[in-house]
XYZ file of C-alpha atoms in Angstrom:
705
model
C 32.379 -23.972 -8.498
C 31.241 -23.924 -4.918
C 28.092 -26.018 -4.775
C 25.321 -25.322 -2.303
C 25.699 -27.220 0.919
C 23.797 -30.513 0.919
C 22.026 -31.960 3.897
C 24.022 -34.420 5.985
C 21.605 -37.248 5.191
C 21.937 -36.524 1.462
C 25.729 -36.532 1.668
C 25.727 -39.835 3.532
C 23.341 -41.343 1.007
C 25.522 -40.264 -1.936
C 28.651 -41.517 -0.200
C 26.966 -44.860 0.472
C 25.838 -44.995 -3.149
C 29.440 -44.457 -4.358
C 30.779 -47.168 -2.038
C 28.038 -49.511 -3.259
C 29.055 -48.971 -6.896
C 32.723 -49.538 -6.038
C 32.193 -52.756 -4.068
C 29.340 -54.160 -6.159
C 31.284 -53.542 -9.360
C 34.380 -55.232 -7.959
C 32.307 -58.198 -6.825
C 30.708 -58.442 -10.271
C 34.165 -58.550 -11.918
C 35.341 -61.267 -9.548
C 32.257 -63.361 -10.213
C 32.687 -62.875 -13.962
C 36.320 -63.982 -13.833
C 35.382 -66.966 -11.681
C 32.872 -68.129 -14.261
C 35.082 -67.315 -17.264
C 36.047 -70.900 -17.992
C 32.404 -71.955 -18.033
C 31.511 -69.321 -20.644
C 34.362 -69.434 -23.147
C 37.522 -71.214 -22.078
C 40.671 -70.538 -24.069
C 42.948 -67.751 -25.176
C 40.284 -65.927 -27.216
C 38.547 -64.834 -24.042
C 41.765 -63.346 -22.608
C 42.609 -61.618 -25.880
C 39.073 -60.286 -26.133
C 39.193 -58.979 -22.559
C 42.495 -57.173 -23.179
C 41.397 -55.700 -26.503
C 38.043 -54.769 -25.057
C 39.652 -53.054 -22.055
C 41.948 -51.087 -24.363
C 38.981 -50.071 -26.518
C 36.973 -49.007 -23.463
C 39.933 -46.986 -22.134
C 40.344 -45.265 -25.506
C 36.658 -44.499 -25.705
C 36.737 -43.124 -22.134
C 39.583 -40.798 -22.991
C 37.766 -39.641 -26.132
C 34.389 -39.231 -24.458
C 32.071 -36.524 -25.724
C 31.178 -33.958 -23.055
C 27.465 -33.258 -23.229
C 27.534 -30.849 -20.313
C 29.645 -30.093 -17.298
C 28.248 -33.118 -15.485
C 27.463 -35.624 -18.258
C 29.227 -37.309 -21.178
C 28.930 -40.301 -23.553
C 31.739 -42.811 -24.141
C 30.305 -45.409 -26.566
C 31.720 -48.212 -24.379
C 28.688 -50.185 -25.458
C 30.546 -51.065 -28.677
C 33.329 -53.281 -27.189
C 31.175 -54.502 -24.309
C 28.279 -55.346 -26.618
C 30.528 -56.989 -29.244
C 32.160 -59.254 -26.621
C 28.769 -60.163 -25.194
C 27.296 -60.957 -28.599
C 30.385 -63.051 -29.452
C 29.768 -65.152 -26.363
C 32.414 -63.607 -24.079
C 30.369 -62.111 -21.213
C 33.168 -62.449 -18.659
C 35.563 -60.669 -20.974
C 32.905 -57.977 -21.514
C 32.520 -57.360 -17.754
C 36.300 -57.275 -17.243
C 36.797 -54.954 -20.241
C 34.125 -52.549 -18.955
C 35.670 -52.439 -15.465
C 39.370 -52.360 -16.355
C 38.988 -50.061 -19.374
C 36.960 -47.508 -17.419
C 39.399 -47.448 -14.523
C 42.402 -47.154 -16.851
C 40.845 -44.419 -18.934
C 39.902 -42.312 -15.885
C 43.335 -42.743 -14.341
C 44.922 -41.719 -17.602
C 42.699 -38.641 -17.501
C 44.185 -37.942 -14.067
C 41.081 -38.518 -12.094
C 41.468 -39.558 -8.482
C 41.513 -43.280 -7.866
C 38.270 -43.314 -5.838
C 36.275 -41.654 -8.609
C 37.915 -43.945 -11.175
C 37.018 -47.001 -9.127
C 33.416 -45.826 -8.674
C 33.033 -45.226 -12.420
C 34.576 -48.622 -13.159
C 32.199 -50.360 -10.757
C 29.221 -48.569 -12.344
C 30.210 -49.687 -15.861
C 30.808 -53.249 -14.649
C 27.338 -53.363 -13.068
C 25.831 -51.999 -16.295
C 27.581 -54.752 -18.262
C 26.324 -57.379 -15.812
C 22.770 -55.999 -16.144
C 22.952 -56.170 -19.940
C 24.435 -59.705 -19.876
C 21.768 -60.822 -17.387
C 19.062 -59.553 -19.717
C 20.858 -61.235 -22.617
C 20.941 -64.643 -20.849
C 17.354 -64.446 -19.668
C 16.131 -63.497 -23.127
C 18.221 -66.286 -24.697
C 16.681 -68.887 -22.449
C 13.242 -67.432 -23.066
C 13.576 -67.980 -26.830
C 15.251 -71.370 -26.456
C 18.837 -70.347 -27.259
C 21.868 -70.860 -25.083
C 25.646 -70.908 -24.965
C 25.716 -74.341 -26.664
C 24.750 -72.659 -29.930
C 28.217 -71.095 -30.073
C 29.561 -74.409 -31.243
C 27.886 -73.758 -34.583
C 30.033 -70.648 -35.147
C 27.652 -67.804 -34.360
C 26.183 -66.113 -31.308
C 22.546 -66.704 -30.326
C 21.628 -63.118 -31.233
C 22.682 -63.540 -34.880
C 19.492 -65.211 -35.957
C 15.904 -64.256 -36.462
C 14.994 -65.969 -33.207
C 17.758 -64.095 -31.421
C 16.561 -60.617 -32.467
C 14.572 -60.153 -29.229
C 17.666 -61.205 -27.310
C 19.649 -58.487 -29.063
C 17.037 -55.834 -28.266
C 16.748 -56.884 -24.607
C 20.522 -56.761 -24.155
C 20.903 -53.202 -25.435
C 17.849 -51.969 -23.574
C 19.034 -53.467 -20.302
C 22.571 -52.192 -20.765
C 21.372 -48.682 -21.710
C 18.914 -48.481 -18.795
C 21.442 -49.741 -16.226
C 24.366 -47.670 -17.506
C 22.481 -44.368 -17.828
C 20.325 -44.933 -14.767
C 23.314 -45.533 -12.484
C 25.150 -42.601 -14.083
C 22.369 -39.997 -13.776
C 21.019 -41.112 -10.407
C 23.306 -38.905 -8.327
C 22.995 -35.967 -10.732
C 19.206 -36.003 -10.642
C 19.184 -36.588 -6.897
C 21.484 -33.577 -6.354
C 19.438 -31.396 -8.726
C 22.348 -30.801 -11.097
C 20.256 -31.014 -14.266
C 17.632 -28.544 -15.391
C 14.566 -29.571 -17.384
C 16.055 -28.166 -20.602
C 19.316 -30.017 -20.007
C 17.489 -33.271 -19.366
C 15.724 -32.982 -22.718
C 18.977 -32.289 -24.564
C 20.833 -35.079 -22.760
C 18.068 -37.576 -23.458
C 18.236 -36.763 -27.166
C 22.011 -37.263 -27.384
C 21.935 -40.372 -25.183
C 19.403 -42.021 -27.476
C 21.451 -41.104 -30.543
C 24.640 -42.456 -28.967
C 22.840 -45.642 -27.853
C 21.578 -46.317 -31.375
C 24.998 -45.635 -32.875
C 26.657 -47.825 -30.229
C 24.222 -50.653 -30.887
C 24.881 -50.477 -34.621
C 28.647 -50.434 -34.033
C 28.538 -53.374 -31.613
C 26.414 -55.468 -33.965
C 28.667 -54.605 -36.898
C 31.891 -55.523 -35.059
C 30.421 -58.732 -33.625
C 28.983 -59.731 -37.008
C 32.340 -59.226 -38.732
C 34.070 -61.545 -36.242
C 31.258 -64.086 -36.415
C 30.738 -64.319 -40.166
C 33.719 -62.793 -42.036
C 37.150 -64.190 -42.491
C 40.424 -62.364 -42.264
C 40.883 -59.360 -42.923
C 37.125 -58.679 -42.853
C 36.926 -57.911 -39.122
C 39.807 -55.441 -39.397
C 38.097 -53.608 -42.191
C 34.792 -53.526 -40.342
C 36.464 -52.343 -37.134
C 38.308 -49.631 -39.073
C 35.070 -48.587 -40.712
C 33.276 -48.503 -37.356
C 36.131 -46.455 -35.851
C 36.068 -43.974 -38.732
C 32.301 -43.728 -38.610
C 32.487 -43.240 -34.858
C 35.014 -40.440 -35.240
C 32.815 -38.712 -37.794
C 29.770 -39.193 -35.576
C 31.754 -37.906 -32.609
C 32.764 -34.826 -34.585
C 29.144 -34.189 -35.582
C 27.929 -34.637 -32.012
C 30.650 -32.346 -30.710
C 29.690 -29.711 -33.265
C 26.031 -30.070 -32.374
C 26.812 -29.763 -28.675
C 29.010 -26.742 -29.368
C 26.137 -25.198 -31.277
C 23.845 -25.849 -28.309
C 26.377 -24.252 -25.974
C 26.875 -21.287 -28.288
C 23.124 -20.879 -28.504
C 22.968 -20.781 -24.709
C 25.813 -18.294 -24.611
C 24.136 -16.132 -27.263
C 20.917 -16.269 -25.267
C 22.901 -15.173 -22.242
C 24.347 -12.258 -24.251
C 20.829 -11.135 -25.162
C 19.896 -11.303 -21.478
C 22.969 -9.260 -20.518
C 22.256 -6.595 -23.116
C 18.610 -6.348 -22.046
C 19.404 -3.861 -19.304
C 20.362 -6.303 -16.564
C 22.457 -4.735 -13.763
C 26.157 -5.631 -13.676
C 25.898 -7.816 -10.573
C 23.037 -9.817 -12.021
C 24.857 -10.110 -15.345
C 27.954 -11.554 -13.701
C 25.831 -13.927 -11.611
C 24.036 -15.122 -14.766
C 27.340 -15.624 -16.596
C 28.699 -17.520 -13.596
C 25.642 -19.784 -13.579
C 26.003 -20.444 -17.319
C 29.737 -21.175 -16.915
C 28.912 -23.563 -14.113
C 26.727 -25.509 -16.554
C 29.352 -25.731 -19.282
C 32.790 -25.938 -17.680
C 34.290 -27.108 -14.423
C 36.030 -24.718 -12.038
C 37.131 -24.385 -8.463
C 36.780 -20.648 -8.569
C 35.694 -18.030 -11.071
C 36.850 -14.483 -10.334
C 36.182 -11.268 -12.223
C 38.551 -8.312 -11.862
C 38.023 -4.722 -12.915
C 40.376 -1.750 -13.151
C 39.998 0.641 -10.221
C 42.523 3.450 -9.750
C 45.010 1.804 -12.093
C 45.018 -1.647 -10.467
C 43.012 -4.859 -10.730
C 40.325 -5.224 -8.072
C 38.079 -8.279 -7.670
C 34.441 -7.347 -8.223
C 32.951 -10.843 -8.358
C 32.200 -12.789 -6.277
C 31.627 -10.298 -3.440
C 33.306 -12.683 -0.957
C 36.172 -14.966 -1.989
C 38.632 -17.242 -0.211
C 41.923 -15.244 -0.131
C 44.041 -18.429 -0.095
C 46.520 -18.398 -2.994
C 45.136 -15.231 -4.618
C 48.185 -13.039 -4.022
C 50.544 -15.633 -5.572
C 48.734 -15.295 -8.915
C 48.904 -11.494 -9.003
C 52.013 -11.366 -11.287
C 50.273 -13.617 -13.835
C 47.164 -11.415 -13.715
C 49.173 -8.249 -14.305
C 51.058 -9.927 -17.166
C 47.864 -11.068 -18.893
C 46.168 -7.686 -18.386
C 49.207 -5.735 -19.616
C 49.725 -7.832 -22.740
C 46.033 -8.366 -23.501
C 46.770 -12.055 -24.118
C 45.205 -15.038 -22.368
C 47.369 -17.041 -19.985
C 46.639 -20.788 -19.682
C 48.436 -23.003 -17.156
C 47.688 -26.727 -17.300
C 49.440 -27.393 -13.980
C 50.608 -24.579 -11.731
C 52.514 -26.948 -9.490
C 54.598 -28.233 -12.378
C 55.102 -24.713 -13.622
C 56.534 -23.650 -10.270
C 53.953 -20.899 -9.720
C 53.036 -20.427 -6.076
C 54.039 -23.943 -5.055
C 51.801 -25.944 -2.802
C 50.319 -22.792 -1.312
C 47.924 -22.492 -4.261
C 44.850 -24.771 -3.934
C 44.320 -24.934 -7.725
C 46.369 -26.422 -10.568
C 44.601 -25.617 -13.832
C 44.345 -21.869 -14.524
C 43.064 -19.659 -17.350
C 43.441 -15.857 -17.248
C 41.414 -14.175 -19.972
C 41.582 -10.360 -20.416
C 38.236 -8.609 -20.707
C 38.645 -6.616 -23.912
C 36.088 -4.317 -25.481
C 37.665 -3.516 -28.802
C 41.224 -2.669 -27.841
C 40.324 -1.377 -24.398
C 41.190 -3.651 -21.476
C 38.395 -3.436 -18.906
C 39.374 -6.237 -16.548
C 40.300 -9.880 -16.232
C 38.480 -13.218 -15.980
C 40.158 -15.862 -13.843
C 39.025 -19.514 -13.978
C 40.835 -22.207 -11.991
C 40.393 -25.879 -11.045
C 42.045 -28.086 -8.460
C 42.801 -30.783 -11.080
C 45.528 -30.378 -13.723
C 44.890 -30.318 -17.474
C 41.192 -29.504 -17.098
C 40.979 -26.709 -19.645
C 41.642 -27.564 -23.267
C 40.571 -26.137 -26.604
C 36.760 -26.260 -26.169
C 37.004 -24.940 -22.635
C 39.316 -22.134 -23.745
C 36.810 -21.105 -26.412
C 33.979 -21.061 -23.882
C 36.063 -19.043 -21.404
C 36.922 -16.577 -24.171
C 33.215 -16.263 -24.996
C 32.375 -15.694 -21.341
C 35.110 -13.052 -21.215
C 33.518 -11.223 -24.161
C 30.190 -11.312 -22.362
C 31.738 -9.934 -19.201
C 33.557 -7.227 -21.166
C 30.275 -6.267 -22.818
C 28.556 -6.158 -19.430
C 31.349 -3.976 -17.980
C 31.308 -1.657 -20.988
C 27.533 -1.291 -20.883
C 27.680 -0.688 -17.157
C 30.391 1.933 -17.652
C 28.334 3.683 -20.335
C 24.845 3.312 -18.997
C 25.413 3.595 -15.257
C 26.491 7.298 -15.340
C 23.547 8.110 -17.576
C 21.210 6.081 -15.406
C 22.592 7.689 -12.254
C 22.239 11.133 -13.842
C 18.700 10.344 -14.936
C 17.922 9.002 -11.462
C 19.431 12.100 -9.820
C 17.545 14.350 -12.246
C 14.358 12.453 -11.512
C 14.942 12.796 -7.765
C 15.732 16.508 -8.176
C 12.616 16.964 -10.302
C 10.527 15.139 -7.751
C 11.971 17.344 -4.997
C 11.433 20.445 -7.126
C 7.924 19.288 -7.931
C 7.200 18.811 -4.238
C 8.589 22.244 -3.425
C 6.708 23.827 -6.302
C 3.566 22.160 -5.055
C 4.186 23.588 -1.592
C 5.005 26.983 -3.115
C 1.897 26.832 -5.275
C -0.187 25.918 -2.266
C 1.452 28.778 -0.343
C 0.769 31.150 -3.261
C -2.797 29.925 -3.376
C -2.996 30.549 0.360
C -1.592 34.058 -0.123
C -4.128 34.649 -2.890
C -6.915 33.393 -0.651
C -5.643 35.558 2.220
C -5.378 38.596 -0.068
C -8.880 37.926 -1.339
C -10.055 37.635 2.251
C -8.286 40.899 3.141
C -9.838 42.521 0.099
C -13.235 41.254 1.209
C -12.641 42.571 4.726
C -11.470 45.939 3.389
C -14.562 46.102 1.225
C -16.636 45.244 4.279
C -14.729 47.931 6.206
C -15.501 50.408 3.444
C -19.173 49.492 3.588
C -19.174 49.801 7.352
C -17.276 53.114 7.130
C -19.819 54.419 4.628
C -22.562 53.227 6.924
C -20.792 54.951 9.859
C -20.512 58.096 7.766
C -24.234 57.995 7.107
C -24.878 57.430 10.807
C -22.570 60.351 11.593
C -24.559 62.550 9.241
C -27.754 61.396 10.897
C -26.199 61.933 14.331
C -25.123 65.419 13.287
C -28.647 66.176 12.161
C -29.959 64.728 15.422
C -27.491 66.871 17.419
C -28.617 69.955 15.507
C -32.228 69.064 16.161
C -31.415 68.374 19.818
C -29.752 71.793 20.115
C -32.851 73.336 18.592
C -35.092 71.338 20.937
C -32.896 72.348 23.893
C -33.375 76.012 22.994
C -37.106 75.527 22.718
C -37.100 73.602 25.998
C -35.288 76.479 27.675
C -38.003 78.829 26.443
C -40.696 76.434 27.632
C -38.979 76.245 31.033
C -39.027 80.008 31.287
C -42.766 80.023 30.428
C -43.363 77.276 32.995
C -41.594 79.283 35.711
C -43.604 82.370 34.789
C -46.934 80.485 34.736
C -46.145 78.740 38.028
C -45.412 82.132 39.674
C -48.513 83.707 38.223
C -50.924 80.846 39.209
C -49.618 80.303 42.746
C -52.512 82.494 44.174
C -55.141 80.643 42.134
C -53.761 77.374 43.367
C -53.947 78.581 47.012
C -57.639 79.602 46.542
C -58.399 76.204 44.924
C -56.825 74.503 47.872
C -59.118 76.498 50.282
C -62.180 75.482 48.318
C -61.059 71.836 48.463
C -60.907 72.088 52.264
C -64.502 73.483 52.392
C -65.650 70.705 50.059
C -64.111 68.179 52.415
C -66.125 69.532 55.340
C -69.367 69.436 53.290
C -68.772 65.883 52.180
C -68.177 64.818 55.765
C -71.508 66.363 56.869
C -73.459 64.772 54.007
C -71.857 61.416 54.768
C -73.111 61.589 58.328
C -76.653 62.466 57.134
C -76.600 59.568 54.663
C -75.554 57.234 57.487
C -78.616 58.318 59.552
C -80.877 57.844 56.523
C -79.434 54.344 56.033
C -80.421 53.494 59.619
C -84.025 54.712 59.060
C -84.192 52.578 55.862
C -83.178 49.561 57.892
C -86.013 50.159 60.315
C -88.508 50.469 57.424
C -87.294 47.193 56.053
C -87.832 45.542 59.412
C -91.431 46.817 59.583
C -92.120 45.608 56.033
C -90.764 42.196 56.973
C -93.102 42.093 59.987
C -96.093 42.929 57.744
C -95.132 40.110 55.382
C -94.954 37.677 58.291
C -98.410 38.781 59.519
C -99.822 38.303 55.990
C -98.366 34.792 55.923
C -100.061 33.965 59.286
C -103.348 35.495 58.126
C -103.235 33.391 54.977
C -102.651 30.282 57.091
C -105.613 31.132 59.377
C -107.890 31.785 56.367
C -106.902 28.404 55.008
C -107.744 26.708 58.301
C -111.111 28.584 58.452
C -111.953 27.427 54.930
C -111.168 23.862 55.949
C -113.440 24.141 59.021
C -116.259 25.815 56.966
C -116.080 22.957 54.548
C -116.499 20.550 57.398
C -119.570 22.531 58.751
C -121.261 22.128 55.411
C -124.187 24.364 54.652
C -123.888 26.211 57.946
C -120.332 27.179 57.336
C -120.761 28.376 53.782
C -120.909 32.037 54.721
C -117.921 31.628 56.940
C -116.071 30.022 54.091
C -116.723 33.034 51.904
C -115.369 35.333 54.562
C -112.347 33.076 55.028
C -111.687 33.165 51.321
C -111.804 36.911 51.215
C -109.510 37.118 54.193
C -107.070 34.766 52.465
C -107.094 36.879 49.310
C -106.502 40.019 51.366
C -103.606 38.272 53.100
C -102.116 37.301 49.707
C -102.373 40.885 48.464
C -100.842 42.153 51.681
C -97.978 39.642 51.348
C -97.317 40.667 47.779
C -97.382 44.341 48.699
C -95.029 43.655 51.584
C -92.625 41.812 49.265
C -92.747 44.723 46.792
C -92.204 47.216 49.599
C -89.290 45.130 50.876
C -87.773 45.012 47.395
C -88.134 48.790 47.086
C -86.667 49.341 50.530
C -83.767 46.957 49.656
C -83.163 48.919 46.430
C -83.161 52.216 48.286
C -80.916 50.763 50.947
C -78.522 49.489 48.235
C -78.435 52.857 46.524
C -77.994 54.613 49.828
C -75.229 52.150 50.773
C -73.488 52.814 47.439
C -73.873 56.580 47.833
C -72.736 56.318 51.432
C -69.709 54.256 50.371
C -68.797 56.779 47.733
C -69.288 59.669 50.093
C -67.186 57.864 52.697
C -64.538 57.168 50.064
C -64.602 60.792 48.997
C -64.440 61.864 52.622
C -61.490 59.534 53.168
C -59.793 60.948 50.091
C -60.471 64.479 51.272
C -59.420 63.579 54.762
C -55.853 64.895 54.301
C -56.670 67.553 51.778
C -55.352 70.263 54.092
C -52.015 68.625 54.485
C -51.974 67.805 50.800
C -52.885 71.403 49.956
C -50.017 72.687 52.006
C -47.752 70.108 50.429
C -49.022 71.048 46.970
C -48.346 74.662 47.671
C -44.863 73.809 48.750
C -44.494 71.702 45.582
C -45.559 74.640 43.462
C -42.849 76.670 45.106
C -40.352 73.903 44.347
C -41.650 73.651 40.753
C -40.961 77.314 40.327
C -37.454 76.833 41.669
C -36.966 73.686 39.485
C -38.220 75.537 36.453
C -35.641 78.217 37.098
C -32.911 75.425 37.372
C -34.264 73.641 34.272
C -34.068 76.886 32.402
C -30.355 77.143 33.173
C -29.786 73.416 32.488
C -31.511 73.526 29.125
C -29.471 76.544 28.162
C -26.282 74.593 29.013
C -27.620 71.550 27.144
C -28.236 73.718 24.128
C -24.651 74.947 24.251
C -23.286 71.391 24.631
C -25.535 70.120 21.830
C -24.170 72.797 19.554
C -20.607 71.838 20.512
C -21.445 68.139 19.936
C -22.807 69.009 16.523
C -19.521 70.675 15.618
C -17.530 67.639 16.855
C -19.768 65.202 14.975
C -19.169 67.284 11.872
C -15.414 66.800 12.409
C -15.951 63.044 13.018
C -17.877 62.863 9.767
C -14.905 64.376 7.984
C -12.600 61.790 9.612
C -14.952 58.985 8.571
C -14.828 60.320 5.038
C -11.025 60.191 5.114
C -11.124 56.637 6.508
C -13.533 55.624 3.764
C -11.188 57.077 1.150
C -8.233 55.181 2.670
C -10.333 51.976 2.776
C -11.084 52.436 -0.919
C -7.387 52.819 -1.681
C -6.563 49.756 0.533
C -9.240 47.776 -1.252
C -7.681 48.632 -4.593
C -4.232 47.612 -3.239
C -5.618 44.358 -1.791
C -7.273 43.623 -5.128
C -3.967 44.172 -6.865
C -2.205 41.879 -4.328
C -4.897 39.208 -4.720
C -4.641 39.368 -8.504
C -0.844 39.146 -8.287
C -1.053 36.195 -5.864
C -3.557 34.427 -8.125
C -1.281 35.069 -11.097
C 1.653 33.732 -9.061
C -0.304 30.594 -8.115
C -1.288 30.091 -11.753
C 2.330 30.585 -12.830
C 3.538 28.105 -10.190
C 0.944 25.603 -11.371
C 2.244 26.007 -14.919
C 5.812 25.546 -13.619
C 4.668 22.449 -11.745
C 3.126 21.078 -14.933
C 6.344 21.856 -16.783
C 8.280 20.043 -14.032
C 5.993 17.028 -14.360
C 6.534 17.094 -18.112
C 10.281 17.269 -17.501
C 9.972 14.281 -15.122
C 8.186 12.387 -17.907
C 11.027 13.337 -20.237
C 13.497 12.032 -17.636
C 11.566 8.776 -17.369
C 11.519 8.426 -21.149
C 15.235 9.202 -21.161
C 15.768 6.368 -18.706
C 13.761 4.108 -21.013
C 15.814 5.230 -23.971
C 18.968 4.451 -22.017
C 17.648 0.965 -21.277
C 16.793 0.511 -24.953
C 20.227 1.805 -25.916
C 21.653 -0.721 -23.495
C 19.572 -3.416 -25.166
C 20.551 -2.349 -28.684
C 24.207 -2.142 -27.683
């Protein structure tokens, strides 16, 4: 499987981590061998190291695969037994040599084998270090081996036993899962499952190690052989149970994937999901899916693939597809297929069968030989069934889905057009209603025009009658003007005489006005004399008063004179007022007479002009008589034409009525059409809902299938 590209720093870190495990593990083995004679000198240590290495190699080759990236080997049994029996150097050597041998026998590359061996050696060293520290902490040491048992096989050594297994488990699993967790290879669900099986395997390994070590420490021959055989048998049974449990977990995942595939997932997503699941359960360099197109196999997944070596495998693909049988090649290079041109060695070709119908081919390959065995073949066959189901569902559902989608698109287009047509029909109905309204308005206006025409006809008739009467009146006017011309001439003569009389009277009134002015002047003089007399009488009275008794008679005379002067003054004022009134009336009369004289000034010329005007009136009356007669004739002709216009207006009104009825029919038809189109639109929407439900039914059918 092509993994996502890692960052350069991450790659360098992982490479450095691998080199560290390789070199640190080798150094740990060398240090263990150097200190071997201090721990347990003699042949038992060598024998234990060899047997332990063989046991570790066997356990490595029979490891239980928990997932594509993780496994358990139970190497804790020989390593723990040697450590508990007081052979730590042999335990370190067995862990390192057995791991390397087992991986090489499994045809892993030497670098990976060396890295794994170094990791297991470091885990053994970590467990032994914890064992020694705990032993010293409880007061036990290597010297206790002289008494025939290991320090852990006592009540005081129970903590030592627990510390050893905890340290070994933490170091072994921590170093193993570090790179996987760092690279994000494990999901949360996988981590939970792996933790469960790791704990179970650790407990079983601890029990097996304690049992084997106890048999060698406390039982005589053949007790250890029996115990080892029992532990091996129990381990095989436990391995079988774990394998079955793991297979059940994998099958559960596969079944869950099948439910996802049948839930309506598109083909591309289904194949991507199956590829992701396969990447979690089996190893592969490439995973290709082929389908039948035009009678030949065509790769449909992945969309882009490296073409190197693909053509060389075409005969095998055609053979597997034609026979319907799977083709498994453990090593293509040994089988002589493609030679070195093919970048893979392990190959499985699994036909995609739905019933007896071959739909395609699944091709899984790896660059290592002998990668795919029984469990892997079963998983690949299960993946092939899933892919066949996905292809079959896609072949059944896709045409229906496409048809439903096309029908939905057509219905949407039809709905849009029906909406436009309905709107157009509604517009036509509105226009027809508007036309009907305008025709009705035209009819009303035509009826109104007809009434006006009738009134105009009556007016024309009346005007013709009036014109005839006017002609008669004009004739009477001409006759009267001719008959009264003499009377008018005599009246004009009398007006001229009246003008002369008014002029004479005006002159007399002007002379009288002058005399009145003189009288007013005299009256004013009298009033002035009375005022002087009054002043003198007042002075005389003042002087008489000064004379006393001698002037009393003079005072009386002065008083009488003053009274007479007062009466004279008052009489003069009254006379002046009367003269002023007369003068005002005479001035008014004179003004009127002058105005009348001025008006009668040109009465002669006006009389001659009036006489001429009378002559012209007579002539105009004669012309008006002829004009009114012509007007009467034209009015009669206009009356006849208006009568014809009234008939035309009546015809127009009748046509407008008929047009109004037609427009009403058109408007009703357009409204009915719009209503019908709206019903069709509703039916189209209902059909679209049916199409949508059909699509849902197809999805449900897909899910049920």
